[in-house]
Tab-separated table of C-alpha atoms in Angstrom:
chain	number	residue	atom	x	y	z
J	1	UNK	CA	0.000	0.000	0.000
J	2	UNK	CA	1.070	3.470	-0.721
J	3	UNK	CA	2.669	5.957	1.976
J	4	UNK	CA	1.322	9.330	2.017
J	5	UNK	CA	3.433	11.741	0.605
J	6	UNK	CA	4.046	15.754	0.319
J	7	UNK	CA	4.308	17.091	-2.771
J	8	UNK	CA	5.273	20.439	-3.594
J	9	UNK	CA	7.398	22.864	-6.014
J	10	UNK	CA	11.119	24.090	-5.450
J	11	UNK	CA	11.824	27.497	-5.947
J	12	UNK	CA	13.473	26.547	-9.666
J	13	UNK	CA	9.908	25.224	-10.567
J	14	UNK	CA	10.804	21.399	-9.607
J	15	UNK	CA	8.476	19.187	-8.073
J	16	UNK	CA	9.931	17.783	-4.840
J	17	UNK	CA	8.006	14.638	-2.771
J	18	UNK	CA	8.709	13.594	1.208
J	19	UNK	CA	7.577	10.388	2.286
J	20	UNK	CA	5.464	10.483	5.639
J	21	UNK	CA	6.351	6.453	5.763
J	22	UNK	CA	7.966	4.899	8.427
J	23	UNK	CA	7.230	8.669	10.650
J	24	UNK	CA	5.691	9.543	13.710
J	25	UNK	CA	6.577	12.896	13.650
J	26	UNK	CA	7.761	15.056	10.552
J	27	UNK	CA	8.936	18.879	10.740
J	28	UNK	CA	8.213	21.427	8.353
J	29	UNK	CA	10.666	25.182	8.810
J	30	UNK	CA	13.366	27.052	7.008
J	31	UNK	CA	15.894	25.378	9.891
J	32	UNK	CA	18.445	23.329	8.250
J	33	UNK	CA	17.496	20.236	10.386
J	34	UNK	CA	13.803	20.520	9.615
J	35	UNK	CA	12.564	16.994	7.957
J	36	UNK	CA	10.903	19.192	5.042
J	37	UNK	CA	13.511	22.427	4.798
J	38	UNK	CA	12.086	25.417	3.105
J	39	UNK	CA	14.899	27.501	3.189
J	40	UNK	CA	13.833	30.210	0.471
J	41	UNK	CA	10.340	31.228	1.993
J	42	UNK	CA	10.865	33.854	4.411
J	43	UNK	CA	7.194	34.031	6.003
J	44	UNK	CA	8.155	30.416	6.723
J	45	UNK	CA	9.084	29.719	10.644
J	46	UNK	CA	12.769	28.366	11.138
J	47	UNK	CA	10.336	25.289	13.170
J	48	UNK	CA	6.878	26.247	11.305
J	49	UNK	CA	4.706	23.120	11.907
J	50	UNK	CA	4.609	19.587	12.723
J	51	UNK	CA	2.824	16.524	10.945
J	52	UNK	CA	1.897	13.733	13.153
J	53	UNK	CA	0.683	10.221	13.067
J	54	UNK	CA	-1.570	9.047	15.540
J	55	UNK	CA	-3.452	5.915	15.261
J	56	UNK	CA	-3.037	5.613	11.557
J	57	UNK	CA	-3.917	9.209	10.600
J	58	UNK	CA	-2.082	12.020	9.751
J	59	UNK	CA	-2.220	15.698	11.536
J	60	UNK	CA	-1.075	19.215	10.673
J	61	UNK	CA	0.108	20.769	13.880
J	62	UNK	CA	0.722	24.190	14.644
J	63	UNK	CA	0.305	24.771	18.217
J	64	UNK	CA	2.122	28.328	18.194
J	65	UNK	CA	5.165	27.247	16.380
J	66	UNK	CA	4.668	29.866	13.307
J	67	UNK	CA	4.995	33.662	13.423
J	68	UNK	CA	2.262	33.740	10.417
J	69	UNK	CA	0.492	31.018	11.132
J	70	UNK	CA	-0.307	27.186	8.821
J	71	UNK	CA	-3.304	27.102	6.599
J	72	UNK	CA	-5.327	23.742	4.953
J	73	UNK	CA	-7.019	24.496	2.001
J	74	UNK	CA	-7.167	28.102	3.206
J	75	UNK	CA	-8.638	27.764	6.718
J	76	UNK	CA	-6.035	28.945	9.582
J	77	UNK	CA	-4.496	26.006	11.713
J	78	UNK	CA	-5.317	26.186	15.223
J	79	UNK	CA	-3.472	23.281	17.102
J	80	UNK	CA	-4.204	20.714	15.213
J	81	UNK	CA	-6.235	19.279	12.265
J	82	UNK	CA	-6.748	16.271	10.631
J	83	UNK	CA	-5.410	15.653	7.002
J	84	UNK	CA	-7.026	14.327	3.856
J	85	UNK	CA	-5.655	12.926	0.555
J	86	UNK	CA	-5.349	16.450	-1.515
J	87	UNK	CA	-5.581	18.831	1.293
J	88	UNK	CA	-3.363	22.000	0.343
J	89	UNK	CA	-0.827	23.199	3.130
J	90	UNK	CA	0.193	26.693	2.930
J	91	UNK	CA	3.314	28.072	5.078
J	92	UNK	CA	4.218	31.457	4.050
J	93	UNK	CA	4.131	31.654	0.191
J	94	UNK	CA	4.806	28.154	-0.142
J	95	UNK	CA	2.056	25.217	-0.428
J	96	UNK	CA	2.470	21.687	-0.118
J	97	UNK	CA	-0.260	18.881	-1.105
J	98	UNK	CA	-0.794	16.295	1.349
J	99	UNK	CA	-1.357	12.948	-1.253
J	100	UNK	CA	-2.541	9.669	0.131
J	101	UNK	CA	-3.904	7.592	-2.367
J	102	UNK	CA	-4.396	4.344	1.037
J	103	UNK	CA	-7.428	6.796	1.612
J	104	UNK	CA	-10.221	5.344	2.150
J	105	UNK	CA	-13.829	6.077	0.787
J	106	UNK	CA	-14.349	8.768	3.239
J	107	UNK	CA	-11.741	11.122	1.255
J	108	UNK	CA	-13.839	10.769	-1.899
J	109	UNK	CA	-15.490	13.540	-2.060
J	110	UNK	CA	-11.938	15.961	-2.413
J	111	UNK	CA	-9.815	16.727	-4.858
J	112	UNK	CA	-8.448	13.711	-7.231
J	113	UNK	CA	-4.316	13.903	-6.282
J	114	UNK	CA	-3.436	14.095	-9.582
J	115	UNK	CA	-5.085	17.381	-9.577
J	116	UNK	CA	-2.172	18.527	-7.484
J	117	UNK	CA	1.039	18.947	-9.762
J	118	UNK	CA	-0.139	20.746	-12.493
J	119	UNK	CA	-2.025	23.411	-10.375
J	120	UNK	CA	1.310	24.930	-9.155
J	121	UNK	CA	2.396	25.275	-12.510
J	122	UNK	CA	-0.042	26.560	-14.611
J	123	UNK	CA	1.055	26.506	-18.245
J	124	UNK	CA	-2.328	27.933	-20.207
J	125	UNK	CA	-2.811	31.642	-21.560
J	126	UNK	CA	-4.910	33.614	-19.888
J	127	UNK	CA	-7.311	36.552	-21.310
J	128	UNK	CA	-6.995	39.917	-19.292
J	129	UNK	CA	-10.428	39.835	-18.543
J	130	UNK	CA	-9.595	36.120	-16.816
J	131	UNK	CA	-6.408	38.360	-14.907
J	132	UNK	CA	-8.738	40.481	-13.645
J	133	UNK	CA	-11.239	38.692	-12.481
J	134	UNK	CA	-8.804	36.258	-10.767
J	135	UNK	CA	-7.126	39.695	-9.171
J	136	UNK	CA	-10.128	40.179	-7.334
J	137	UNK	CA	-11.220	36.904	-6.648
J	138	UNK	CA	-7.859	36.185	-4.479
J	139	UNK	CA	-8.517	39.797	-2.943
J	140	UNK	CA	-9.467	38.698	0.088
J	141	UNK	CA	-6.461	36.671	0.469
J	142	UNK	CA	-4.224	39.160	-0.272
J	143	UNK	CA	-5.656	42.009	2.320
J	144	UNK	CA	-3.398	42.210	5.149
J	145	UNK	CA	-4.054	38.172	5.445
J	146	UNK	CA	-7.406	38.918	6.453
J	147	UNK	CA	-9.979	36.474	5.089
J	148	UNK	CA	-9.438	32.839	4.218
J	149	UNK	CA	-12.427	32.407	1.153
J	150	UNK	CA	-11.878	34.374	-2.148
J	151	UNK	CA	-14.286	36.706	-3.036
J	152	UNK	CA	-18.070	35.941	-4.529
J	153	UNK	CA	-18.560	36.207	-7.781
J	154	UNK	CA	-20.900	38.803	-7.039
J	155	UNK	CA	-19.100	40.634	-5.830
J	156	UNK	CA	-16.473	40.702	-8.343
J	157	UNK	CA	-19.287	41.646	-10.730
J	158	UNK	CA	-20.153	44.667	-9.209
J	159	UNK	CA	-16.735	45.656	-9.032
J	160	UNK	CA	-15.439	45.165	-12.337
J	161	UNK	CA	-19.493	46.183	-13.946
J	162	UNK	CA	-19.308	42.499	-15.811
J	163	UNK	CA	-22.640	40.355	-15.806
J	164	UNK	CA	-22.285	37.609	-12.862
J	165	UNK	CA	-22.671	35.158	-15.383
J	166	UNK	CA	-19.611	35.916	-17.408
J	167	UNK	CA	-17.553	36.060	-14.128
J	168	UNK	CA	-18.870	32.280	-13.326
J	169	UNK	CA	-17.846	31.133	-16.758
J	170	UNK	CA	-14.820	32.905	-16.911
J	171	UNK	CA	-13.476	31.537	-13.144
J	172	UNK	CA	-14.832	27.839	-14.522
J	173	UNK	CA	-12.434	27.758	-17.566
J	174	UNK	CA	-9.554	29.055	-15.169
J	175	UNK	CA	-10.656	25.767	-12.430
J	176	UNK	CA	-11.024	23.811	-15.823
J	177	UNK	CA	-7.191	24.392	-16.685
J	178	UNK	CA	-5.766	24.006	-13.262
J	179	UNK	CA	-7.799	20.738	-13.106
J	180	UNK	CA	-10.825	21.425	-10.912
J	181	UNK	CA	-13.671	21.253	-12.889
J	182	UNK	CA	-15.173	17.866	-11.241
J	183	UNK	CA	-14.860	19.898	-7.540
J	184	UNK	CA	-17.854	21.470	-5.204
J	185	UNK	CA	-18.150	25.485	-6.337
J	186	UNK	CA	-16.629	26.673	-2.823
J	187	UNK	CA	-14.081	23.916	-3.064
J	188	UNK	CA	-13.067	24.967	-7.202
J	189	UNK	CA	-13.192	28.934	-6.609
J	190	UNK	CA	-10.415	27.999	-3.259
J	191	UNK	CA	-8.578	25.564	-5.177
J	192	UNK	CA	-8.623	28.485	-7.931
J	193	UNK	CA	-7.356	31.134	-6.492
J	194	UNK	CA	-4.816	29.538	-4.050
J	195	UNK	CA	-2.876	28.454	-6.982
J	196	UNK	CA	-3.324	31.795	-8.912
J	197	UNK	CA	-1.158	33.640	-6.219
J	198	UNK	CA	1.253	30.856	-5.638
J	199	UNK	CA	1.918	30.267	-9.461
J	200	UNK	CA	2.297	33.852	-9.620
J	201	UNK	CA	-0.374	34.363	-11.608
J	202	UNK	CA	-1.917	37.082	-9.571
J	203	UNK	CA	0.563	39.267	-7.162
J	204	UNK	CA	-0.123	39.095	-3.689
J	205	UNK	CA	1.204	42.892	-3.594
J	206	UNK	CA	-1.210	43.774	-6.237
């Protein structure tokens, strides 16, 4: 059977993996001795956050380690929280997917794994209309790191004076290249614009 895994992209653009096998407890930091070392990230903690095994499942904890805090799929960390196969781990400006394909049934209704490698990366063209709208969708995100869920599209509508519609079609295409069309509408417009600012896509400084 399969041992989870962390998956995630160097700062050259390379995909790195860590093995959780074989663990009980694995450290994520900039710190040289950290199990996963993230030296180039400096809104990353030199100890950041811990993953832990406890009867057969695996935890994100961050019990005060962090100066900026650990996120899953967006949502702050606060002590501890149980991972699932696809859940995205962001410390500082960096984001790791948690992959672990022994899941069992109960994980079926996230994101496919394989969703997770080309989403850093995204290689498609994108309209300016599609910049735009993803420049306010990951507003939120961006504001003084208040807010952990992008913005409606309804809101991006108003702002930008473009039917609702349009926005919803255009932010589907953008899911639809990064590999999230088959995911829950809250779930597809995170997934969206989590990897828009860590691709670069959008600035955070925007």
């Amino acid at each position: 059977m399969p041992c989870p895994v962390l998956v995630y992209l160097d700062p050259a653009g390379c995909h790195r993996s860590f093995s959780l096998s074989d663990r009980g407890v694995v450290t994520l930091g900039r710190r040289p001795e950290a199990d996963v070392c993230l030296p180039w990230d400096a809104g990353i903690s030199r100890l950041h956050a811990e993953l832990v095994h406890r009867a057969g499942e695996w935890m994100i904890a961050d019990d005060g380690l962090s100066q900026n805090g650990t996120f899953v799929n967006g949502v702050p960390v606060e002590g501890r929280r149980r991972l699932r196969d696809g859940d995205l781990i962001t410390l500082g400006r960096t984001s790791l997917t948690f992959c672990d394909q022994s899941a069992d049934a109960d994980a079926g209704d996230g994101a496919d794994v394989t969703m997770s490698l080309p989403e850093m990366s995204p290689a498609w063209t994108y309209s300016e209309q599609q910049q735009q709208i993803l420049r306010e969708l990951c507003f939120p995100l961006c504001a003084d790191g208040e807010g952990v869920q992008p913005a409606p599209d309804a809101k991006i509508a108003d702002v930008l004076s473009l039917d609702q519609h349009v926005i919803a079609l255009e932010l589907d295409a953008v899911a639809h290249s990064f590999g999230y069309a088959e995911l829950a509408l809250d779930e597809r417009r995170l997934r969206t614009a989590l990897t828009a600012l860590r691709s670069g896509l959008v600035d955070s400084s925007d």
